[in-house]
Tab-separated table of C-alpha atoms and ligand atoms in Angstrom:
chain	number	residue	atom	x	y	z
A	62	MET	CA	92.627	-197.691	76.522
A	63	THR	CA	92.664	-201.378	75.695
A	64	THR	CA	92.239	-203.850	78.668
A	65	GLY	CA	92.273	-207.438	79.381
A	66	LYS	CA	94.701	-208.424	76.652
A	67	ARG	CA	97.212	-211.122	76.868
A	68	ILE	CA	100.981	-209.933	76.529
A	69	LEU	CA	103.861	-212.341	76.315
A	70	LEU	CA	106.918	-210.331	77.628
A	71	ILE	CA	110.190	-211.631	76.747
A	72	ILE	CA	112.950	-210.133	78.977
A	73	GLY	CA	116.249	-210.048	77.512
A	74	GLY	CA	119.688	-209.982	79.360
A	75	GLY	CA	120.471	-206.288	79.669
A	76	ILE	CA	120.892	-203.919	82.464
A	77	ALA	CA	117.412	-202.461	81.724
A	78	ALA	CA	115.707	-205.754	82.569
A	79	PHE	CA	114.833	-204.082	86.153
A	80	LYS	CA	112.520	-201.678	84.120
A	81	SER	CA	110.555	-204.633	82.793
A	82	LEU	CA	109.472	-205.779	86.355
A	83	ASP	CA	107.879	-202.301	86.577
A	84	LEU	CA	106.608	-202.926	83.095
A	85	ILE	CA	104.680	-206.034	84.388
A	86	ARG	CA	103.056	-203.901	87.186
A	87	ARG	CA	101.878	-201.017	84.894
A	88	LEU	CA	100.505	-203.543	82.480
A	89	ARG	CA	98.571	-205.471	84.985
A	90	GLU	CA	97.138	-202.278	86.581
A	91	ARG	CA	95.617	-201.680	83.168
A	92	GLY	CA	93.761	-205.108	83.300
A	93	HIS	CA	96.386	-207.052	80.967
A	94	ARG	CA	97.587	-210.512	81.708
A	95	VAL	CA	101.263	-210.662	81.315
A	96	THR	CA	103.412	-213.922	80.948
A	97	PRO	CA	107.007	-213.452	81.605
A	98	VAL	CA	109.765	-215.333	79.742
A	99	LEU	CA	113.441	-214.973	80.792
A	100	THR	CA	116.405	-215.602	78.671
A	101	PRO	CA	119.293	-217.076	80.755
A	102	ALA	CA	121.155	-213.740	80.268
A	103	ALA	CA	118.165	-211.875	81.835
A	104	GLU	CA	118.443	-214.224	84.936
A	105	GLN	CA	121.607	-212.385	85.774
A	106	PHE	CA	119.729	-209.229	86.123
A	107	VAL	CA	116.237	-210.204	87.553
A	108	THR	CA	115.085	-213.302	89.027
A	109	PRO	CA	112.320	-215.510	87.923
A	110	LEU	CA	110.849	-215.290	91.437
A	111	SER	CA	110.271	-211.568	91.110
A	112	ALA	CA	108.755	-211.720	87.519
A	113	SER	CA	106.552	-214.474	88.685
A	114	ALA	CA	105.273	-212.590	91.840
A	115	LEU	CA	104.544	-209.372	89.945
A	116	ALA	CA	102.800	-211.099	86.930
A	117	ALA	CA	101.086	-213.663	89.260
A	118	ARG	CA	101.785	-216.279	86.817
A	119	LYS	CA	104.298	-218.965	85.965
A	120	VAL	CA	107.413	-217.547	84.579
A	121	TYR	CA	108.953	-219.500	81.269
A	122	ARG	CA	112.592	-219.948	81.059
A	123	ASP	CA	113.710	-223.351	79.235
A	124	LEU	CA	112.762	-224.520	75.818
A	125	PHE	CA	113.373	-228.113	76.912
A	126	ASP	CA	111.496	-227.882	80.294
A	127	LEU	CA	109.456	-231.308	80.157
A	128	THR	CA	107.009	-229.935	82.691
A	129	ASP	CA	106.247	-226.671	80.675
A	130	GLU	CA	106.121	-228.707	77.441
A	131	ALA	CA	103.667	-231.033	78.966
A	132	GLU	CA	101.376	-228.279	80.381
A	133	MET	CA	101.795	-225.725	77.463
A	134	GLY	CA	103.979	-226.513	74.571
A	135	HIS	CA	106.220	-223.607	73.217
A	136	ILE	CA	104.185	-223.337	69.940
A	137	GLU	CA	100.985	-222.922	72.034
A	138	LEU	CA	102.676	-220.376	74.407
A	139	SER	CA	103.605	-218.018	71.441
A	140	ARG	CA	100.083	-218.188	70.038
A	141	ASP	CA	98.229	-217.670	73.321
A	142	ALA	CA	98.974	-213.965	73.416
A	143	ASP	CA	97.565	-210.888	71.661
A	144	LEU	CA	101.214	-209.358	71.404
A	145	LEU	CA	104.749	-210.312	71.801
A	146	VAL	CA	106.952	-207.698	73.586
A	147	VAL	CA	110.422	-207.996	73.974
A	148	ALA	CA	111.973	-205.640	76.561
A	149	PRO	CA	114.838	-205.129	76.886
A	150	ALA	CA	115.695	-206.354	73.169
A	151	THR	CA	119.328	-206.702	73.510
A	152	ALA	CA	121.631	-206.566	70.381
A	153	ASP	CA	121.958	-210.212	70.466
A	154	LEU	CA	118.128	-211.091	70.736
A	155	MET	CA	117.794	-208.572	67.777
A	156	ALA	CA	120.344	-210.365	65.829
A	157	LYS	CA	118.556	-213.744	66.379
A	158	MET	CA	115.186	-212.342	65.404
A	159	ALA	CA	116.621	-210.707	62.217
A	160	ASN	CA	118.265	-213.856	61.149
A	161	GLY	CA	115.518	-216.341	62.029
A	162	HIS	CA	117.398	-218.262	64.891
A	163	ALA	CA	115.359	-220.565	67.135
A	164	ASN	CA	117.805	-221.941	69.595
A	165	ASP	CA	116.405	-220.990	72.970
A	166	LEU	CA	112.971	-220.562	74.231
A	167	ALA	CA	112.800	-216.669	73.622
A	168	SER	CA	113.957	-217.040	69.921
A	169	THR	CA	111.845	-219.989	69.335
A	170	LEU	CA	108.699	-218.353	70.503
A	171	LEU	CA	109.424	-215.305	68.312
A	172	MET	CA	109.889	-217.402	65.410
A	173	ALA	CA	106.777	-219.494	66.013
A	174	THR	CA	104.299	-216.680	66.761
A	175	ASP	CA	101.607	-215.466	64.420
A	176	LYS	CA	101.229	-212.345	66.420
A	177	ARG	CA	102.543	-208.845	66.176
A	178	VAL	CA	105.866	-208.127	67.980
A	179	LEU	CA	106.977	-204.914	69.590
A	180	ILE	CA	110.684	-204.756	70.745
A	181	ALA	CA	112.318	-202.149	73.099
A	182	PRO	CA	115.980	-202.034	72.067
A	183	SER	CA	118.421	-201.546	74.781
A	184	MET	CA	122.073	-201.590	74.592
A	185	ASN	CA	125.569	-199.509	74.645
A	186	VAL	CA	125.520	-196.653	72.105
A	187	ARG	CA	128.422	-198.316	70.041
A	188	MET	CA	126.445	-201.576	69.815
A	189	TRP	CA	123.288	-199.622	68.810
A	190	GLU	CA	125.303	-197.735	66.028
A	191	HIS	CA	127.186	-200.734	64.814
A	192	PRO	CA	126.567	-201.610	61.241
A	193	ALA	CA	125.373	-205.056	62.203
A	194	THR	CA	122.653	-203.621	64.445
A	195	ARG	CA	121.577	-201.069	61.911
A	196	ARG	CA	121.214	-203.974	59.290
A	197	ASN	CA	119.227	-205.997	61.788
A	198	MET	CA	117.112	-203.289	62.758
A	199	GLU	CA	116.291	-202.347	59.062
A	200	ARG	CA	115.503	-206.035	58.305
A	201	LEU	CA	113.129	-206.347	61.597
A	202	GLN	CA	111.183	-203.230	60.632
A	203	GLY	CA	111.046	-204.658	57.238
A	204	ASP	CA	109.619	-207.811	58.784
A	205	GLY	CA	106.922	-205.603	60.431
A	206	VAL	CA	108.302	-205.800	63.843
A	207	LEU	CA	107.283	-202.698	65.941
A	208	THR	CA	109.638	-200.701	67.846
A	209	VAL	CA	109.776	-198.325	70.853
A	210	GLY	CA	113.125	-196.226	71.588
A	211	PRO	CA	115.881	-196.553	72.294
A	212	ASN	CA	116.414	-193.073	73.666
A	213	GLU	CA	119.132	-190.899	74.013
A	214	GLY	CA	120.895	-190.099	77.530
A	215	PRO	CA	123.442	-191.384	80.065
A	216	MET	CA	123.982	-195.159	80.118
A	217	ALA	CA	124.583	-197.512	82.834
A	218	CYS	CA	127.971	-198.173	81.350
A	219	GLY	CA	128.998	-194.510	81.727
A	220	GLU	CA	128.693	-193.675	78.053
A	221	TYR	CA	126.102	-191.093	76.569
A	222	GLY	CA	123.989	-191.529	73.348
A	223	PHE	CA	121.247	-193.660	72.032
A	224	GLY	CA	120.489	-197.029	73.389
A	225	ARG	CA	118.754	-196.546	76.837
A	226	MET	CA	115.721	-198.500	76.657
A	227	ALA	CA	112.378	-196.427	76.358
A	228	GLU	CA	110.760	-195.537	79.755
A	229	VAL	CA	108.087	-197.674	81.159
A	230	PRO	CA	105.184	-195.265	80.271
A	231	GLU	CA	106.453	-194.929	76.735
A	232	ILE	CA	106.416	-198.873	76.104
A	233	VAL	CA	103.002	-198.920	77.731
A	234	ASP	CA	101.819	-196.389	75.219
A	235	ALA	CA	103.353	-198.343	72.563
A	236	ILE	CA	101.626	-201.533	73.604
A	237	GLU	CA	98.411	-199.905	73.671
A	238	THR	CA	98.828	-198.461	70.140
A	239	ALA	CA	99.797	-202.021	69.092
A	240	LEU	CA	96.846	-203.673	70.702
A	241	SER	CA	94.288	-201.246	69.433
A	242	ASP	CA	92.665	-201.970	66.037
A	243	GLY	CA	93.692	-198.899	64.220
A	244	PRO	CA	91.660	-196.328	62.179
A	245	LEU	CA	91.971	-198.430	59.106
A	246	LYS	CA	90.750	-201.527	60.645
A	247	GLY	CA	88.495	-203.327	58.065
A	248	ARG	CA	89.616	-201.054	55.078
A	249	HIS	CA	91.413	-202.633	52.085
A	250	VAL	CA	94.054	-200.590	50.412
A	251	ILE	CA	95.939	-201.304	47.282
A	252	VAL	CA	99.706	-199.976	47.196
A	253	THR	CA	101.735	-200.408	43.690
A	254	SER	CA	105.461	-200.002	44.224
A	255	GLY	CA	108.831	-200.446	42.631
A	256	PRO	CA	109.914	-200.327	39.035
A	257	THR	CA	108.576	-202.465	36.124
A	258	HIS	CA	110.709	-204.396	33.837
A	259	GLU	CA	109.803	-204.545	30.156
A	260	PRO	CA	111.599	-207.379	28.058
A	261	ILE	CA	113.660	-207.017	25.092
A	262	ASP	CA	114.465	-210.645	24.938
A	263	PRO	CA	114.623	-213.473	27.520
A	264	VAL	CA	117.717	-212.043	29.238
A	265	ARG	CA	117.458	-208.339	28.565
A	266	TYR	CA	114.987	-205.689	29.789
A	267	ILE	CA	114.170	-201.967	30.040
A	268	ALA	CA	113.818	-200.875	33.737
A	269	ASN	CA	114.147	-197.634	35.718
A	270	ARG	CA	115.891	-196.777	39.164
A	271	SER	CA	112.904	-196.933	41.543
A	272	SER	CA	113.988	-199.019	44.580
A	273	GLY	CA	110.373	-199.359	45.840
A	274	ALA	CA	111.448	-197.725	49.250
A	275	GLN	CA	108.513	-195.101	49.385
A	276	GLY	CA	105.880	-197.673	48.370
A	277	THR	CA	107.184	-200.221	50.934
A	278	ALA	CA	107.153	-197.354	53.642
A	279	ILE	CA	103.509	-196.740	52.770
A	280	ALA	CA	102.454	-200.064	53.057
A	281	GLN	CA	103.983	-200.438	56.266
A	282	ALA	CA	102.200	-197.337	57.614
A	283	LEU	CA	98.945	-198.408	56.353
A	284	LEU	CA	99.447	-201.903	58.119
A	285	ALA	CA	100.411	-200.175	61.229
A	286	LEU	CA	96.989	-198.294	61.080
A	287	GLY	CA	95.205	-201.681	60.681
A	288	ALA	CA	94.459	-201.840	57.073
A	289	ARG	CA	94.480	-204.922	54.945
A	290	VAL	CA	97.162	-204.089	52.196
A	291	SER	CA	97.250	-205.642	48.781
A	292	PHE	CA	101.125	-204.640	47.654
A	293	VAL	CA	101.448	-205.078	43.922
A	294	THR	CA	105.159	-204.685	43.253
A	295	GLY	CA	107.646	-204.842	40.410
A	296	PRO	CA	111.287	-206.178	40.968
A	297	ALA	CA	112.225	-203.654	43.699
A	298	SER	CA	115.608	-203.407	45.552
A	299	VAL	CA	114.132	-203.282	49.064
A	300	ALA	CA	112.390	-206.453	50.518
A	301	PRO	CA	108.461	-206.328	50.487
A	302	PRO	CA	107.005	-205.520	53.661
A	303	HIS	CA	105.795	-208.348	56.039
A	304	GLY	CA	101.999	-208.757	56.398
A	305	VAL	CA	100.652	-207.862	53.269
A	306	ASP	CA	98.879	-209.764	50.538
A	307	LEU	CA	101.992	-209.918	48.037
A	308	ARG	CA	101.685	-209.612	44.279
A	309	GLN	CA	104.958	-209.791	42.454
A	310	VAL	CA	104.906	-208.806	38.819
A	311	GLU	CA	107.313	-207.840	36.515
A	312	THR	CA	105.898	-205.727	33.613
A	313	ALA	CA	103.223	-202.839	33.649
A	314	ARG	CA	100.696	-205.153	31.863
A	315	GLU	CA	101.102	-207.781	34.649
A	316	MET	CA	100.835	-205.084	37.209
A	317	ARG	CA	97.639	-203.638	35.758
A	318	ASP	CA	96.145	-207.268	35.904
A	319	ALA	CA	97.180	-207.814	39.413
A	320	VAL	CA	95.613	-204.352	40.513
A	321	ARG	CA	92.495	-205.415	38.925
A	322	ASP	CA	92.401	-208.885	40.515
A	323	VAL	CA	92.730	-207.620	44.050
A	324	LEU	CA	89.994	-204.871	43.414
A	325	PRO	CA	87.547	-203.989	45.054
A	326	ALA	CA	89.283	-201.714	47.417
A	327	ASP	CA	88.632	-198.706	49.795
A	328	ALA	CA	91.707	-196.728	48.650
A	329	ALA	CA	94.716	-197.229	46.112
A	330	VAL	CA	97.984	-195.567	46.219
A	331	PHE	CA	100.085	-195.649	43.028
A	332	ALA	CA	103.754	-195.402	44.050
A	333	ALA	CA	105.224	-197.646	41.403
A	334	ALA	CA	107.431	-196.174	38.591
A	335	VAL	CA	105.632	-197.830	35.957
A	336	ALA	CA	107.405	-197.872	32.533
A	337	ASP	CA	105.574	-195.883	29.922
A	338	TRP	CA	106.248	-198.237	26.961
A	339	HIS	CA	106.995	-201.749	26.325
A	340	VAL	CA	108.765	-203.540	23.463
A	341	VAL	CA	106.359	-204.772	21.009
A	342	ASN	CA	108.958	-206.807	18.741
A	343	ALA	CA	110.651	-208.396	21.943
A	344	ALA	CA	112.205	-211.777	20.888
A	345	ASP	CA	111.561	-215.057	22.413
A	346	ARG	CA	115.260	-216.153	22.127
A	347	LYS	CA	118.395	-214.284	22.986
A	348	MET	CA	119.081	-211.423	20.426
A	349	LYS	CA	122.475	-212.111	18.558
A	350	LYS	CA	124.934	-209.667	16.993
A	351	ASP	CA	124.602	-210.693	13.338
A	352	GLY	CA	127.954	-209.230	12.208
A	353	SER	CA	126.624	-206.306	10.280
A	354	GLY	CA	127.350	-203.777	12.825
A	355	ARG	CA	123.850	-202.702	12.710
A	356	ALA	CA	121.853	-202.382	16.082
A	357	PRO	CA	118.445	-204.158	16.199
A	358	ALA	CA	115.582	-201.604	15.991
A	359	LEU	CA	112.977	-201.829	18.890
A	360	GLU	CA	109.379	-200.940	18.309
A	361	PHE	CA	107.682	-199.563	21.480
A	362	ALA	CA	103.912	-199.272	22.174
A	363	GLU	CA	102.360	-197.586	25.212
A	364	ASN	CA	101.723	-199.395	28.393
A	365	PRO	CA	98.392	-199.026	30.190
A	366	ASP	CA	98.099	-196.054	32.522
A	367	ILE	CA	97.144	-198.056	35.751
A	368	LEU	CA	96.450	-194.867	37.758
A	369	ALA	CA	94.332	-193.325	35.033
A	370	GLU	CA	92.509	-196.494	34.239
A	371	ILE	CA	91.466	-197.220	38.102
A	372	SER	CA	90.754	-193.744	38.617
A	373	GLN	CA	88.407	-193.661	35.716
A	374	LEU	CA	86.467	-196.985	36.392
A	375	GLU	CA	82.673	-196.516	36.148
A	376	THR	CA	82.000	-199.129	38.767
A	377	GLY	CA	84.150	-200.379	41.513
A	378	ARG	CA	86.379	-197.351	41.610
A	379	PRO	CA	88.235	-197.095	45.056
A	380	GLU	CA	86.774	-194.215	47.223
A	381	LEU	CA	90.401	-192.667	47.322
A	382	VAL	CA	92.826	-192.942	44.578
A	383	VAL	CA	96.309	-191.428	45.045
A	384	GLY	CA	98.978	-190.949	42.464
A	385	PHE	CA	102.538	-189.624	42.501
A	386	ALA	CA	104.208	-187.189	40.008
A	387	ALA	CA	107.911	-186.762	39.825
A	388	GLU	CA	108.542	-183.526	38.342
A	389	THR	CA	111.899	-181.316	37.689
A	390	ASN	CA	110.139	-177.943	37.185
A	391	ASP	CA	106.951	-176.078	37.817
A	392	VAL	CA	105.962	-178.925	40.109
A	393	VAL	CA	102.577	-177.752	41.257
A	394	ALA	CA	101.478	-176.728	37.844
A	395	HIS	CA	102.441	-180.022	36.166
A	396	ALA	CA	101.192	-182.356	39.091
A	397	SER	CA	97.720	-180.392	39.196
A	398	ASP	CA	97.446	-180.948	35.491
A	399	LYS	CA	98.244	-184.683	35.830
A	400	ARG	CA	95.696	-185.022	38.537
A	401	ALA	CA	92.819	-183.420	36.500
A	402	ARG	CA	94.178	-185.568	33.298
A	403	LYS	CA	94.203	-188.800	35.050
A	404	GLY	CA	91.068	-188.301	37.343
A	405	CYS	CA	92.663	-189.240	40.439
A	406	ASP	CA	91.829	-187.523	44.032
A	407	TRP	CA	95.200	-186.672	45.293
A	408	ILE	CA	98.714	-186.339	43.794
A	409	LEU	CA	101.750	-186.490	45.894
A	410	ALA	CA	104.316	-184.462	43.823
A	411	ASN	CA	107.794	-184.247	44.323
A	412	ASP	CA	110.827	-182.221	42.751
A	413	VAL	CA	113.231	-184.727	41.593
A	414	SER	CA	115.451	-182.070	39.802
A	415	GLU	CA	119.196	-182.601	40.432
A	416	GLY	CA	120.775	-181.360	43.776
A	417	THR	CA	117.661	-182.264	45.618
A	418	GLY	CA	119.021	-185.706	46.342
A	419	ILE	CA	115.407	-187.040	46.525
A	420	MET	CA	115.897	-189.835	43.720
A	421	GLY	CA	117.410	-192.974	45.489
A	422	GLY	CA	117.786	-191.019	48.640
A	423	SER	CA	116.158	-191.674	52.179
A	424	GLU	CA	114.060	-188.450	52.144
A	425	ASN	CA	111.380	-186.798	50.321
A	426	GLU	CA	109.817	-183.499	50.125
A	427	VAL	CA	106.421	-183.459	48.647
A	428	THR	CA	103.358	-181.335	48.007
A	429	LEU	CA	99.950	-182.994	48.502
A	430	ILE	CA	97.587	-181.797	45.599
A	431	SER	CA	93.902	-182.309	46.186
A	432	GLY	CA	90.582	-180.671	45.173
A	433	ALA	CA	91.309	-178.323	48.230
A	434	GLY	CA	94.619	-177.036	46.458
A	435	ALA	CA	98.339	-177.718	47.237
A	436	GLU	CA	99.808	-178.507	50.736
A	437	ALA	CA	103.589	-178.173	50.924
A	438	TRP	CA	104.890	-180.778	53.405
A	439	PRO	CA	108.507	-180.170	54.978
A	440	ARG	CA	111.345	-182.315	54.034
A	441	LEU	CA	110.926	-185.874	55.824
A	442	GLY	CA	112.216	-189.250	56.059
A	443	LYS	CA	110.318	-191.569	53.492
A	444	ALA	CA	108.998	-193.335	56.402
A	445	GLU	CA	107.437	-190.027	57.850
A	446	VAL	CA	105.943	-189.113	54.605
A	447	ALA	CA	104.420	-192.502	54.597
A	448	GLN	CA	102.986	-192.151	57.929
A	449	ARG	CA	101.495	-188.687	57.352
A	450	LEU	CA	99.973	-190.008	54.118
A	451	ALA	CA	98.448	-193.112	55.838
A	452	GLU	CA	97.008	-190.735	58.553
A	453	ARG	CA	95.544	-188.651	55.764
A	454	ILE	CA	93.908	-191.590	54.166
A	455	ALA	CA	92.593	-192.836	57.406
A	456	ALA	CA	90.872	-189.333	57.864
A	457	ALA	CA	89.532	-189.076	54.455
A	458	LEU	CA	87.819	-192.515	54.543
A	459	SER	CA	86.187	-191.820	57.787
A	460	GLU	CA	84.551	-188.566	56.470
A	461	PRO	CA	80.921	-189.109	55.814
A	462	ARG	CA	80.484	-189.325	52.036
B	525	CTP	N1	101.329	-194.563	36.612
B	525	CTP	C1	100.595	-195.845	36.455
B	525	CTP	N2	100.679	-196.551	35.410
B	525	CTP	C2	101.691	-195.917	34.223
B	525	CTP	C3	102.109	-194.932	34.406
B	525	CTP	C4	102.087	-194.167	35.625
B	525	CTP	O1	99.936	-196.239	37.387
B	525	CTP	N3	101.577	-196.644	32.965
B	525	CTP	C5	101.214	-193.982	37.840
B	525	CTP	C6	102.496	-193.823	38.812
B	525	CTP	O2	102.325	-194.973	39.644
B	525	CTP	C7	102.254	-192.546	39.305
B	525	CTP	C8	101.851	-191.753	38.351
B	525	CTP	O3	101.061	-192.450	37.627
B	525	CTP	O4	101.444	-192.614	40.402
B	525	CTP	C9	102.866	-191.049	37.697
B	525	CTP	O5	102.413	-190.715	36.365
B	525	CTP	P1	103.290	-190.402	34.993
B	525	CTP	O6	102.407	-189.799	34.008
B	525	CTP	O7	103.963	-191.548	34.794
B	525	CTP	O8	104.054	-189.276	35.589
B	525	CTP	P2	105.443	-189.209	35.754
B	525	CTP	O9	106.409	-190.399	36.050
B	525	CTP	O10	105.731	-188.057	36.691
B	525	CTP	O11	106.158	-188.762	34.305
B	525	CTP	P3	105.575	-187.704	32.931
B	525	CTP	O12	105.031	-186.601	33.724
B	525	CTP	O13	106.898	-187.493	32.437
B	525	CTP	O14	104.775	-188.443	32.227
């Protein structure tokens, strides 16, 4: 259990705001200091006086309060905390956060902070399921915002479904986890992600369909366990995670150079779908049809195998090197062979044959191949695969060498 931390608690305007008063008490019982911030809508549900009495501190309500600004400006308020918690996080507050609004005290504090943010969403089930909220939620998670809940159950409005704010003990647990250092604290992990683009001429390139979703989820899971993450990514279609050391590259050769540049590392996870070849005779001007009807002949040369290169480093090899293998048949045999050939420690192998729906989908079914053998994981969401992998990496790095 952590104690003595500073929590800035933003209370949004939802019926669950009454639970946030109890949250203040429970956090104070654990020795934390809680500074409440009430949105104008929250004041329709709980009073500033009750929040202030329970916190035994001043409550902040207004961005343009001259006394507050003179005593402690809003920028300082957002920094003078170990963690920002938004409970209840209403659909409106989430939309403001996802879009970077800063037009009242709560949204300005959330934009100005350099600390982690945990939200406890709370809203009607239809609002929770609305495509706008789904989009906002995805964006917030991509920005590194931590979430707890919502839960499924009966709602104050009489409907049933997801949208109930998490219960106070669950929020307290999530706060404790967010405040703890995590097993990968002080560890540096490199993650490669996305496709690479290999130019043919200044406007054309050869690419593949990798979205970067699995690599991004892995980086987020490693960050959540406290790792410092260098994220080397090709031109992916999903946004890179917030909070990483971001290295954006285009070609396989640039990816190799960027990986070498961020060494040394404790572990490296090679989730990128790296092109095997590049075009040697790429033109420096746009290629034109010459009227003969003949297509240009492209010549290819092999790209560096980054996974193999890093696995076989004589000096400065990360303690744990993890690769991926996409196979369509004899998955374990092919992936075990790849592990031996490349010299990495683990391979996460997946069956991408037609009908599995894995390529480009939101789920993954992998087998972890290590020196100890093959371990089949159940079919899981990509975020859950990432979490399991991050936990396994944390366990492996904590073993005595
Ligand atoms: N990899 C790499 N650099 C390359 C090629 C691949 O780092 N130039 C890494 C990938 O990030 C992945 C693993 O190696 O971790 C995949 O190896 P690869 O030999 O490309 O396997 P497949 O993509 O499964 O293809 P194939 O077996 O057909 O070669």
